[in-house]
Coordinates of C-alpha atoms in Angstrom, one line a residue:
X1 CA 61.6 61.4 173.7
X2 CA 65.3 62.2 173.9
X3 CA 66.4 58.9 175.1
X4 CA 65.0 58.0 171.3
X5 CA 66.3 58.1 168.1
X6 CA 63.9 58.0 164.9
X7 CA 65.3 56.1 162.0
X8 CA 63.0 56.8 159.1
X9 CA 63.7 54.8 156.1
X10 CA 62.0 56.1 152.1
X11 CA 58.3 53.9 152.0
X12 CA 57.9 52.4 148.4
X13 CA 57.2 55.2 146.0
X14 CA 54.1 55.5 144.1
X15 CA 55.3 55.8 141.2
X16 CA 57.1 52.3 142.0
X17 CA 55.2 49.9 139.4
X18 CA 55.6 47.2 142.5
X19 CA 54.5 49.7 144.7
X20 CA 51.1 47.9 146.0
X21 CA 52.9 44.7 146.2
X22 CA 55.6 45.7 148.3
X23 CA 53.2 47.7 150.7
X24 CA 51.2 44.4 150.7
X25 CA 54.4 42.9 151.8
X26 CA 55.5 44.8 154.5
X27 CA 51.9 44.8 156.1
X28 CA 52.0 41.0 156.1
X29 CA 55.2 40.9 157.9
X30 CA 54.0 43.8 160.2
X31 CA 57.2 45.8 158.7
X32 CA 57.4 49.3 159.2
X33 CA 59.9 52.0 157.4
X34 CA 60.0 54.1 160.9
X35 CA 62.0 52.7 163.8
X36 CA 62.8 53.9 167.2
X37 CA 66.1 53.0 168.2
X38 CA 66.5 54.0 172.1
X39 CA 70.1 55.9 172.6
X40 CA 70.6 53.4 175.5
X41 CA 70.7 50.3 173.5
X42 CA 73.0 47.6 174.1
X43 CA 75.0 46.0 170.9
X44 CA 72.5 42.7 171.0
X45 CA 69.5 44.7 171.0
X46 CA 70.9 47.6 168.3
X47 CA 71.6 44.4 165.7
X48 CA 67.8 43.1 166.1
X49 CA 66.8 46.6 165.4
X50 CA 69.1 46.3 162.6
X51 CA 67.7 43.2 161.4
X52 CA 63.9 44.8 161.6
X53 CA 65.4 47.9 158.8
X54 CA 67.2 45.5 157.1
X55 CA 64.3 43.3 156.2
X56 CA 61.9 46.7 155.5
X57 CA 64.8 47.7 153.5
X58 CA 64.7 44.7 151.4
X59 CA 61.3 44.5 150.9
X60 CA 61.5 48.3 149.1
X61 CA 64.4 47.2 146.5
X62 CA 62.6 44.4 145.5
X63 CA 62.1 44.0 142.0
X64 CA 59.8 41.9 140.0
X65 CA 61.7 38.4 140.2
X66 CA 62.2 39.0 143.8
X67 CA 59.1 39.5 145.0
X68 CA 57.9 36.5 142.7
X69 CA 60.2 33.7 143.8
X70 CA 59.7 35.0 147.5
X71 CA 57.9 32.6 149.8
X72 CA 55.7 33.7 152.8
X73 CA 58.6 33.5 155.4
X74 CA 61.6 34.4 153.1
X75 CA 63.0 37.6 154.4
X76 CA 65.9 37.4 152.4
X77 CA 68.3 38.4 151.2
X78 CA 66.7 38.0 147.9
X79 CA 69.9 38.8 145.6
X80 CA 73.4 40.5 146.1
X81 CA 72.1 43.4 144.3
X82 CA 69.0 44.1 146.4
X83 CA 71.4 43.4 149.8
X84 CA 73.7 45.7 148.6
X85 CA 71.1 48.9 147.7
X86 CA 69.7 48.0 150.9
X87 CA 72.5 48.0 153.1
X88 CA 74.1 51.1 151.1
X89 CA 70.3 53.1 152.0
X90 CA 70.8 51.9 155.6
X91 CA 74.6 53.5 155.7
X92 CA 73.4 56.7 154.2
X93 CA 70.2 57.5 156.2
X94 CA 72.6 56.4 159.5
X95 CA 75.4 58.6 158.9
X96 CA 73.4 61.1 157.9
X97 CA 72.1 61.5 161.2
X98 CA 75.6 60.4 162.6
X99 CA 76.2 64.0 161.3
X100 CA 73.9 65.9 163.2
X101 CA 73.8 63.6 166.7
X102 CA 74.7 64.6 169.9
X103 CA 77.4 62.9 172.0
X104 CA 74.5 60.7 173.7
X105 CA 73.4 59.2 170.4
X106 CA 76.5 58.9 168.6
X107 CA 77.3 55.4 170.6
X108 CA 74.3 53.8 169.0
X109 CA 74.8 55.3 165.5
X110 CA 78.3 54.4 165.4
X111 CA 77.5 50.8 166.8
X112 CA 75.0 50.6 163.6
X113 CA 77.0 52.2 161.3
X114 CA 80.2 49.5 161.9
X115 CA 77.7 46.5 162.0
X116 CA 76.1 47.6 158.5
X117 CA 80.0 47.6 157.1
X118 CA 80.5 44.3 158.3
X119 CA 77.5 42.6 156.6
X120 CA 78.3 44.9 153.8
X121 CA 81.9 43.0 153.6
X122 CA 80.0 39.7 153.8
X123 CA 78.1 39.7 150.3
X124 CA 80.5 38.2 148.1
X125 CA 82.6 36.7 150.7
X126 CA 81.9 33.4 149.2
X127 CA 83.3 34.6 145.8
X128 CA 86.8 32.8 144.7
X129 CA 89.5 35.4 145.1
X130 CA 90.6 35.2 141.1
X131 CA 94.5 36.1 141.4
X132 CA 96.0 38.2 138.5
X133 CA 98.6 36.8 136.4
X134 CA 102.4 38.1 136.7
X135 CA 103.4 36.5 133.5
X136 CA 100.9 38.7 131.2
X137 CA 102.3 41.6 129.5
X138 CA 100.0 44.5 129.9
X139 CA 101.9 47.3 128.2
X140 CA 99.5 48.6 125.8
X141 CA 96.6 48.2 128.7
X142 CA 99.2 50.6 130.8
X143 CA 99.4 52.7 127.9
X144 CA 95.9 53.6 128.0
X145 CA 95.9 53.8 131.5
X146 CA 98.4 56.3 131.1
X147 CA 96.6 57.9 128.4
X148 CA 93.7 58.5 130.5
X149 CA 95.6 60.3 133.3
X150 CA 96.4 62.8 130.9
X151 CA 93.1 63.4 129.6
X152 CA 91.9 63.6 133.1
X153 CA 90.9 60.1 134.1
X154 CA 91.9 59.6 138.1
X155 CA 92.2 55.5 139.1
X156 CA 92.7 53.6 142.1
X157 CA 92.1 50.8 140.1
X158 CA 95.4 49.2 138.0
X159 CA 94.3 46.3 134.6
X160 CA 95.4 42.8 135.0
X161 CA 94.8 39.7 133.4
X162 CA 92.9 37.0 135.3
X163 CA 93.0 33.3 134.2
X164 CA 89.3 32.2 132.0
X165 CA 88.0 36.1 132.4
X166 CA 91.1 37.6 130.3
X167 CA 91.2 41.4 130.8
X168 CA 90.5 43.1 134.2
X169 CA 91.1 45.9 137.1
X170 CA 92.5 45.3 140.7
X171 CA 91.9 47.4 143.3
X172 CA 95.6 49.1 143.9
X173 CA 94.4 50.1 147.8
X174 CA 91.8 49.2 150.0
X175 CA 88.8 50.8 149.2
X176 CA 85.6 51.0 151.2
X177 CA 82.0 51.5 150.8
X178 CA 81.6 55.2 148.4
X179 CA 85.0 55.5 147.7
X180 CA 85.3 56.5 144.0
X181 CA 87.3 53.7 142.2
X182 CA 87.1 55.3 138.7
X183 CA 86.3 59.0 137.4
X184 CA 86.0 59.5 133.9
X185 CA 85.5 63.0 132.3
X186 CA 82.9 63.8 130.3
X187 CA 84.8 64.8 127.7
X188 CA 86.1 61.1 127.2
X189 CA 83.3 59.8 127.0
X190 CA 82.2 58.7 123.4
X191 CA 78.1 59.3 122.9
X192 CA 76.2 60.8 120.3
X193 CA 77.4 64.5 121.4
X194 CA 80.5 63.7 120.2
X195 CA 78.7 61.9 116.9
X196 CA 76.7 65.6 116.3
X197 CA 80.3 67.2 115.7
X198 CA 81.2 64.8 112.8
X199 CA 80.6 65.0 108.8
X200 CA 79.5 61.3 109.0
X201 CA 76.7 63.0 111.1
X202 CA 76.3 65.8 109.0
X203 CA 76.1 63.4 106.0
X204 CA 73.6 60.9 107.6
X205 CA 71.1 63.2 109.3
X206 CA 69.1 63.5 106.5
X207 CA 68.8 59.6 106.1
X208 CA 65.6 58.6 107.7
X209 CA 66.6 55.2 107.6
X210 CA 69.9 55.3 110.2
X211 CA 68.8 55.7 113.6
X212 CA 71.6 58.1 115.9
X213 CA 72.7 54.3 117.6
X214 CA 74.1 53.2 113.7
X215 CA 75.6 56.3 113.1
X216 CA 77.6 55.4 116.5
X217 CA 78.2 52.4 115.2
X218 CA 79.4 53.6 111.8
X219 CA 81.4 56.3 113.5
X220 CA 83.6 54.2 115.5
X221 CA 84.0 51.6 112.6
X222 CA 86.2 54.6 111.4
X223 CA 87.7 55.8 114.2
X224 CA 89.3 52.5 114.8
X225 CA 91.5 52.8 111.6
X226 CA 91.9 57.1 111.7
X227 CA 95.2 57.1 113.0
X228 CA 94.8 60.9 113.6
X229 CA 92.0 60.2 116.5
X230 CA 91.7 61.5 119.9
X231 CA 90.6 57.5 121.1
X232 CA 93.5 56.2 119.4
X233 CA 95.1 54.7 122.3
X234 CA 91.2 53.2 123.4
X235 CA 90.7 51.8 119.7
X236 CA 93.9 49.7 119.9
X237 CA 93.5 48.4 123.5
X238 CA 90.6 46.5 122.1
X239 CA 90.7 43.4 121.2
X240 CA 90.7 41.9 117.7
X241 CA 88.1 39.3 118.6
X242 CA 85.1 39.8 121.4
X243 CA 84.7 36.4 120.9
X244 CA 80.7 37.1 122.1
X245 CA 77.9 34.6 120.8
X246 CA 77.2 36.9 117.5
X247 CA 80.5 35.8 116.5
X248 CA 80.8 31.9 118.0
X249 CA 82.6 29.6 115.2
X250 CA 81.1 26.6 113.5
X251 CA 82.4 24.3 116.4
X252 CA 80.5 26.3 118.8
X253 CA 77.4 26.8 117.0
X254 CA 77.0 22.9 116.2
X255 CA 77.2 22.6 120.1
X256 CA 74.4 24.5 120.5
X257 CA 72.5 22.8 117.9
X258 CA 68.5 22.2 118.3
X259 CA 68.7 24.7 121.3
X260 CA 66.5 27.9 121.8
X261 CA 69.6 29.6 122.0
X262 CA 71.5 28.4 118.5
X263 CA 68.0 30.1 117.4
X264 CA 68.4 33.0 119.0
X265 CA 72.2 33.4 118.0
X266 CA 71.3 32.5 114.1
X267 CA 68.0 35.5 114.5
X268 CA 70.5 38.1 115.9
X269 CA 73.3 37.4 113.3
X270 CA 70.9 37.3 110.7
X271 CA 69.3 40.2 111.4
X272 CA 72.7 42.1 112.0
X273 CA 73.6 40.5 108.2
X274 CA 70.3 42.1 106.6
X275 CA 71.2 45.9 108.7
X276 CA 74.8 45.6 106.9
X277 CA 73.5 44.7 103.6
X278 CA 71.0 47.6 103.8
X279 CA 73.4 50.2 104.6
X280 CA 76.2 48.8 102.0
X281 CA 77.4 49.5 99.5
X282 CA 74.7 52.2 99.7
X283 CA 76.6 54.1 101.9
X284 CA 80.0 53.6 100.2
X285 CA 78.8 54.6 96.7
X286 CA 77.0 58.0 97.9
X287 CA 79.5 59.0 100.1
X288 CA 82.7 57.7 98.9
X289 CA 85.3 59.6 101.3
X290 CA 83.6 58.8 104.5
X291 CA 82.2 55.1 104.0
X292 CA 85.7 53.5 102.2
X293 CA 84.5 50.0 101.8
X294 CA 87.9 48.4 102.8
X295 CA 87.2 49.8 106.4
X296 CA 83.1 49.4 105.9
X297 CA 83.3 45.2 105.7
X298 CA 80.7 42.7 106.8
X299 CA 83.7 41.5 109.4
X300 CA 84.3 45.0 110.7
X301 CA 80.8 45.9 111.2
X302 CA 80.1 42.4 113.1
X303 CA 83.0 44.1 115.0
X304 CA 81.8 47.3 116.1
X305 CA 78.7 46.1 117.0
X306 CA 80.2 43.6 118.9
X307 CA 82.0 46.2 120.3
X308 CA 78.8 48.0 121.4
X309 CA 77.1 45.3 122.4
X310 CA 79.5 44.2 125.0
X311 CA 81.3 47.6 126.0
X312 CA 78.7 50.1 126.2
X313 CA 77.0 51.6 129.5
X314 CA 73.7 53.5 129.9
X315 CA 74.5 56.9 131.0
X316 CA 73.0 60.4 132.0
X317 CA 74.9 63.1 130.3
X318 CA 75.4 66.5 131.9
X319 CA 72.9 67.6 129.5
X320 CA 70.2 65.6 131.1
X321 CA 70.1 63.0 128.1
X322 CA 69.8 59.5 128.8
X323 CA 72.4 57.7 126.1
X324 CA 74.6 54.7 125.3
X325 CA 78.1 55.1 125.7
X326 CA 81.6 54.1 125.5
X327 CA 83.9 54.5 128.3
X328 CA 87.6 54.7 127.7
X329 CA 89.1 52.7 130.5
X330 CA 86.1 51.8 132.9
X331 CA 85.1 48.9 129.8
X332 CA 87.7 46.9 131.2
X333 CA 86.0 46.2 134.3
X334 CA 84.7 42.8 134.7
X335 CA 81.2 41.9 135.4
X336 CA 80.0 40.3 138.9
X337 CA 76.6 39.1 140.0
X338 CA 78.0 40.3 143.6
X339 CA 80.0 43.0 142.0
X340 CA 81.6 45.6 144.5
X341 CA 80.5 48.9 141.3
X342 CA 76.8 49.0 141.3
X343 CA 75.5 52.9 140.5
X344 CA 77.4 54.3 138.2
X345 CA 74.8 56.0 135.6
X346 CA 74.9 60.1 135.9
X347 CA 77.7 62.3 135.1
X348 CA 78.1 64.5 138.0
X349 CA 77.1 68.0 137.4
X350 CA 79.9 69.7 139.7
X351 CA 82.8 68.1 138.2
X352 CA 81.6 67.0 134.7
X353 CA 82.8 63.7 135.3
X354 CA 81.0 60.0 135.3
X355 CA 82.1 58.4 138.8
X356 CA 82.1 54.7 140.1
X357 CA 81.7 54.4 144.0
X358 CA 82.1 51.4 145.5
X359 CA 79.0 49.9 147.3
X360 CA 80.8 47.1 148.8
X361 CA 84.8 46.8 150.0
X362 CA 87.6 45.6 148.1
X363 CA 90.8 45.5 149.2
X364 CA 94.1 45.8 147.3
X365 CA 95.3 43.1 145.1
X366 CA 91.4 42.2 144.5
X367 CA 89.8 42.4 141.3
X368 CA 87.2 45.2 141.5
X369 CA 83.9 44.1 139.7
X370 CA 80.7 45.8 138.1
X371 CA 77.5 45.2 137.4
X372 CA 76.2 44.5 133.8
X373 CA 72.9 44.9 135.3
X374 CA 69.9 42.2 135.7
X375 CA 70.7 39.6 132.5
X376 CA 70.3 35.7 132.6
X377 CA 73.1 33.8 131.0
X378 CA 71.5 33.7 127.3
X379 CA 72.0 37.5 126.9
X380 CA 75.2 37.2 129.0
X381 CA 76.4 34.6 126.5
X382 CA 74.9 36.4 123.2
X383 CA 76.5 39.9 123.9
X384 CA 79.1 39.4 126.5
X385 CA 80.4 35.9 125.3
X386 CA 80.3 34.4 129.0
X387 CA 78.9 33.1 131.6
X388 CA 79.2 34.6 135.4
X389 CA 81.0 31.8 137.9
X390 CA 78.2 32.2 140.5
X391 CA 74.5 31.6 140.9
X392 CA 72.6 33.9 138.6
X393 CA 69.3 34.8 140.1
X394 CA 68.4 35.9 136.7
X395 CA 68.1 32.8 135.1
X396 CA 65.0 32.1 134.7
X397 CA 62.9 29.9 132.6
X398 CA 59.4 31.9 132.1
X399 CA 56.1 29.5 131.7
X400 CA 53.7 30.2 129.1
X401 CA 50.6 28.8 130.9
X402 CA 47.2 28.4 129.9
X403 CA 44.6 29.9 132.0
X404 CA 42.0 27.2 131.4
X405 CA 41.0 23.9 132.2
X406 CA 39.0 21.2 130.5
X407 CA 36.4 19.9 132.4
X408 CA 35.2 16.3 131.8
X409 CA 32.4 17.6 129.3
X410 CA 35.1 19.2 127.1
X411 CA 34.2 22.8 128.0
X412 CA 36.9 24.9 129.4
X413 CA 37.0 27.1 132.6
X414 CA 39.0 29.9 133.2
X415 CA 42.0 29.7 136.3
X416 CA 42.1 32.8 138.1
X417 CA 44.6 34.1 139.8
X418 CA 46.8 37.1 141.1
X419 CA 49.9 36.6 138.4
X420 CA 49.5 35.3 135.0
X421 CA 52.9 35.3 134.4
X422 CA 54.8 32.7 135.7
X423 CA 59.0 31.1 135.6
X424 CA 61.2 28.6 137.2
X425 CA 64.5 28.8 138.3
X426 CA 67.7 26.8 140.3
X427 CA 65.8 25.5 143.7
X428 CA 68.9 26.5 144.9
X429 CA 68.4 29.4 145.3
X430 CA 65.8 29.0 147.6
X431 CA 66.0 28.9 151.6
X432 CA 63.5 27.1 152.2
X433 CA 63.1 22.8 149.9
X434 CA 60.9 21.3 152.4
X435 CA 57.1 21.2 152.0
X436 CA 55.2 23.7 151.1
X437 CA 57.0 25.0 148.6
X438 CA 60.1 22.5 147.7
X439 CA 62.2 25.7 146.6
X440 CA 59.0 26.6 143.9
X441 CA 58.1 29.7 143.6
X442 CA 54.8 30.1 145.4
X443 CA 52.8 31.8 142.5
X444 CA 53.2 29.1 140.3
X445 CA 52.2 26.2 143.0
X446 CA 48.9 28.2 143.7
X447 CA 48.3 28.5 139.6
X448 CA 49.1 24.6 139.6
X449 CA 46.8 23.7 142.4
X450 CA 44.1 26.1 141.4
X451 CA 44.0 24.5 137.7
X452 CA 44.8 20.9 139.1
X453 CA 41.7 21.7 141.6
X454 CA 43.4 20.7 144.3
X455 CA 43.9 23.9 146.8
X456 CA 43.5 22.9 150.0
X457 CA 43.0 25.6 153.5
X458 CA 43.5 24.6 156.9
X459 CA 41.0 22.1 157.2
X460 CA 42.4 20.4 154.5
X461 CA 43.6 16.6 156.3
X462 CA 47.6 15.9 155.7
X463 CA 47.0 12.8 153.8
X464 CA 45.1 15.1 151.1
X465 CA 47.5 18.1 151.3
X466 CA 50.2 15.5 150.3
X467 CA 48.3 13.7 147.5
X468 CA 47.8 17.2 145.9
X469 CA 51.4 17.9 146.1
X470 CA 52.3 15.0 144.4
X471 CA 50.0 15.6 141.6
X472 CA 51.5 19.3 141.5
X473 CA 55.0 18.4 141.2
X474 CA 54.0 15.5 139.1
X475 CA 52.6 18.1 136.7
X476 CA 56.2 20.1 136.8
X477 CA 58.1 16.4 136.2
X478 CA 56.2 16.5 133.0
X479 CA 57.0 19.7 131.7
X480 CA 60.6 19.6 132.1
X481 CA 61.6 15.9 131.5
X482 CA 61.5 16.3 127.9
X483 CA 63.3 19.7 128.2
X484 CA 66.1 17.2 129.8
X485 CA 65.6 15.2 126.8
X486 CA 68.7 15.3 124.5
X487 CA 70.9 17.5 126.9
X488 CA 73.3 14.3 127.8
X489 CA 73.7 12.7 131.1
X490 CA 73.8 14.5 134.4
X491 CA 77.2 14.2 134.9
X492 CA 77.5 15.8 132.1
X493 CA 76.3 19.2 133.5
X494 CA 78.2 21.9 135.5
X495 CA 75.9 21.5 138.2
X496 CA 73.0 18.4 138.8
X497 CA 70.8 18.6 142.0
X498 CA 67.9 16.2 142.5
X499 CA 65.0 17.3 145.1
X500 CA 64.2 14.2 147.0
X501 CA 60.4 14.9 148.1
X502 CA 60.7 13.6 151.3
X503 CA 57.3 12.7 152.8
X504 CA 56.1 9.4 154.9
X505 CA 53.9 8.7 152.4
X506 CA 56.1 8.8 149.0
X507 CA 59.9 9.2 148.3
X508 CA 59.8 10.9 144.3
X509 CA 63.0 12.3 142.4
X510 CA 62.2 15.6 141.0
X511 CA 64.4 16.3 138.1
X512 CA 63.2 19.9 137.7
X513 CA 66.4 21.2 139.6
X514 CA 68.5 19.2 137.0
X515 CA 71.4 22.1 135.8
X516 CA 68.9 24.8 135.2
X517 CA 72.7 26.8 134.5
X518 CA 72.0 24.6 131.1
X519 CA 68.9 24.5 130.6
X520 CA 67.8 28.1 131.0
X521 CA 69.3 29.2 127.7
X522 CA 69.0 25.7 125.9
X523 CA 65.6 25.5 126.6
X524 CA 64.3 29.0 127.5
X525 CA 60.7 30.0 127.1
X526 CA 58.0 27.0 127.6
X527 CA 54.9 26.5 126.0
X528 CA 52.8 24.4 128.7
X529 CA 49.3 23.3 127.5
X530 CA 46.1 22.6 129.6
X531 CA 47.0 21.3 132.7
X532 CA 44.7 18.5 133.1

């Protein structure tokens, strides 16, 4: 009727991979992607209306990690990225029909459209407010700003240095949610359409060998020492040293020693060593003038590729293409797992430019973060050389588990269930410690208690639902106490949390929770045999 408004919010596509899943979802927790909101609605009644879209909004931006570590009554939010999509989806669809309301319905609208803001200002409100230091001298990071405005870059972002995350951009006003913070033209920005116009390209085509991602490579190994370049000014903001885990020192890497990820950073080096020695002197001795071996060094090449590794963005190009990129000026962002910069991916047809709205606040004098997208701290540390200050959802440790148990005769039966892949992460970041999950994700307790043979239903008496726990989490102590093995004291770690299981019956420490921070890229992926 007219004393309603219908708010209708996008149902899961099909073409969503999770789509059954998250359908499944929202039936259990009898969530719907229509609501009526009636025009007459008081403020109390408009925010648990609020609360019912949020939740259905949630539930559709889940990805695969979310819905996995989810437990039965976790209705979030799941991660600052999937509060922010959500909340930024709710905003939209509301002021679009803000638009098109009559005075009558405008009250309501208006109501939800200030609440959403508000909560939208609340994700990262537990963020350290990083001050920028007056004493750095940022003359050549002006200069490229500069440099930018002329070739048609508009900011309302200014660099800064900020103490243990070096380079940086502040927000120079307050801006709110969709204001653009950054515009870059196309023209600036430096993808394989610019490579096509090149004789290094015209010279490499023909190789078979060099996929179009080298010959970037290659091309800006030059450009960083052709003093007649358009990206001059970008080449010589950058620093000398990325300082990323493909380049860690010998200090560093004896740190790391006997970890999965001193493996890792000894593959990836390796593998970047046997690229290089591939391509030279090969290179240099058929084409001489383009590939000058002073500038085409093993140390320049770990360089650029540092240099790609670390500053490059996925992008849409007006021409449809999907491509890695440099961009001048927006590199110097930092990267957030609350970051205020989360869609920024498709030039923009009308203007030709690539444009970074804000999906959350930030007001002047803050530093204005962006997403890097969904990595743990291994890749973070491997390509980026750091690791975020807050919670990473994305760390996980991923379980290799068998899918069979021995029975007493020595023949094996299969365990079947629903997921067959299965990972750990911080207990932390779960709501919800107590019994029956203890901050586990509940996929992997019903794999533990289906090849323990201990599920238990309703009927189940306490005392035996308890003794099955224990012999569940008893099972986790012993897969991860020897990962803990050799990783130093407790108080060694940036972070050490113990899960007391606290039950009448039995008081255990459960030392699963112990610095995952550390353990996720010491230890990574775990090979976990029969589990009985």
């Amino acid at each position: 009727g007219s004393d309603l408004l219908v708010v209708r919010l996008p149902s899961p596509s099909a073409e969503d991979p999770l789509h059954h899943d998250k359908k499944k979802l929202l039936e259990a927790r009898k969530l719907s992607c229509t609501f009526q909101v009636p025009i007459s609605s008081s403020p109390v009644d408009a925010c648990k209306l609020l609360d019912q879209m949020i939740h259905a909004a949630r539930v559709a931006h889940m990805d695969e990690l979310e819905l996995y570590f989810a437990g039965g009554d976790d209705y979030g939010p799941f991660s600052a990225r999937n509060e922010l999509e959500s909340l930024n989806l709710l905003l939209k669809t509301i002021n679009t029909l803000l638009v098109a309301a009559n005075d009558g319905a405008k009250g309501v609208l208006q109501l939800l459209v200030d609440e959403i803001v508000v909560r939208l200002r609340s994700v990262g409100l537990t963020d350290k407010l990083q001050m920028a230091l007056q004493t750095e001298n940022h003359e050549i990071e002006d200069s490229l700003l500069k440099w930018g405005e002329q070739h048609g870059v508009k900011s309302k972002l200014q660099i800064a240095f900020f103490e243990g995350a070096g380079r940086g951009m502040l927000a120079s006003e307050d801006l709110g949610v969709d204001d653009i913070a950054l515009e870059i033209p196309e023209s600036l920005i430096i993808s394989e359409e610019l490579l096509c116009q090149s004789d290094m390209f015209l010279a490499l085509k023909d190789v078979n060998s060099i996929s179009t991602e080298t010959m970037l490579l290659l091309w800006s190994m030059r450009e960083r020492h052709n003093p007649s370049s358009m990206f001059k000014m970008f080449f010589e903001t950058l620093p000398s040293n990325f300082n990323t885990g493909l380049s860690f020192g010998i200090d560093a890497l004896a740190a790391l020693e006997g970890t999965l990820l001193f493996d890792e950073l000894m593959q990836a080096r390796q593998h970047l060593r046997q690229q290089y020695d591939e391509l030279f002197p090969m290179l240099s001795t058929k084409f001489p003038e383009i590939f000058k071996q002073d500038i085409f060094s093993w140390d320049n090449f770990l360089w650029a590729c540092e240099l790609w590794y670390s500053n490059s963005m996925m992008v849409v190009l007006s021409s449809g293409k999907l491509t890695t990129c440099l961009i001048p000026v927006a590199g110097l962002m930092n990267h957030s797992v609350t970051p205020h910069i989360l869609n920024y991916g498709r030039v923009d047809q009308a203007t030709k430019s690539l444009k970074f709205p804000l999906s959350r606040p930030c007001e002047a004098g803050a530093q204005c973060f962006l997403s890097y997208g969904k990595h743990p701290g291994s890749h973070l540390i491997t390509f980026y050389g750091f690791l975020p200050r807050e919670d990473n959802p994305y760390d996980v440790i991923p379980l290799d588990l068998d899918t069979s148990v021995h029975e007493e005769d020595g023949t094996a039966q299969s365990v079947s269930t629903s997921v067959t892949t299965h990972m750990v992460r911080g207990t932390w970041l779960c709501r919800s410690r107590g019994p029956p999950t203890y901050g586990l994700p509940p996929p992997l307790l019903s794999h533990l208690r289906a090849a323990l043979n201990c599920d238990h239903n309703e009927s189940t008496p306490e005392a035996d639902i308890k003794e099955n726990d224990r012999m569940v989490l008893e099972t986790l102590v012993s897969i991860f106490t020897p990962m803990l093995e050799g990783l130093g004291e407790a108080d060694d770690y940036n972070r050490c949390h113990f899960i007391m299981l606290k039950q009448p019956s039995f008081v255990s420490p459960f030392v699963l929770d112990t610095s995952l921070r550390f353990i996720w890229f010491v230890a990574g992926r775990v090979r976990v045999g029969t589990l009985c």
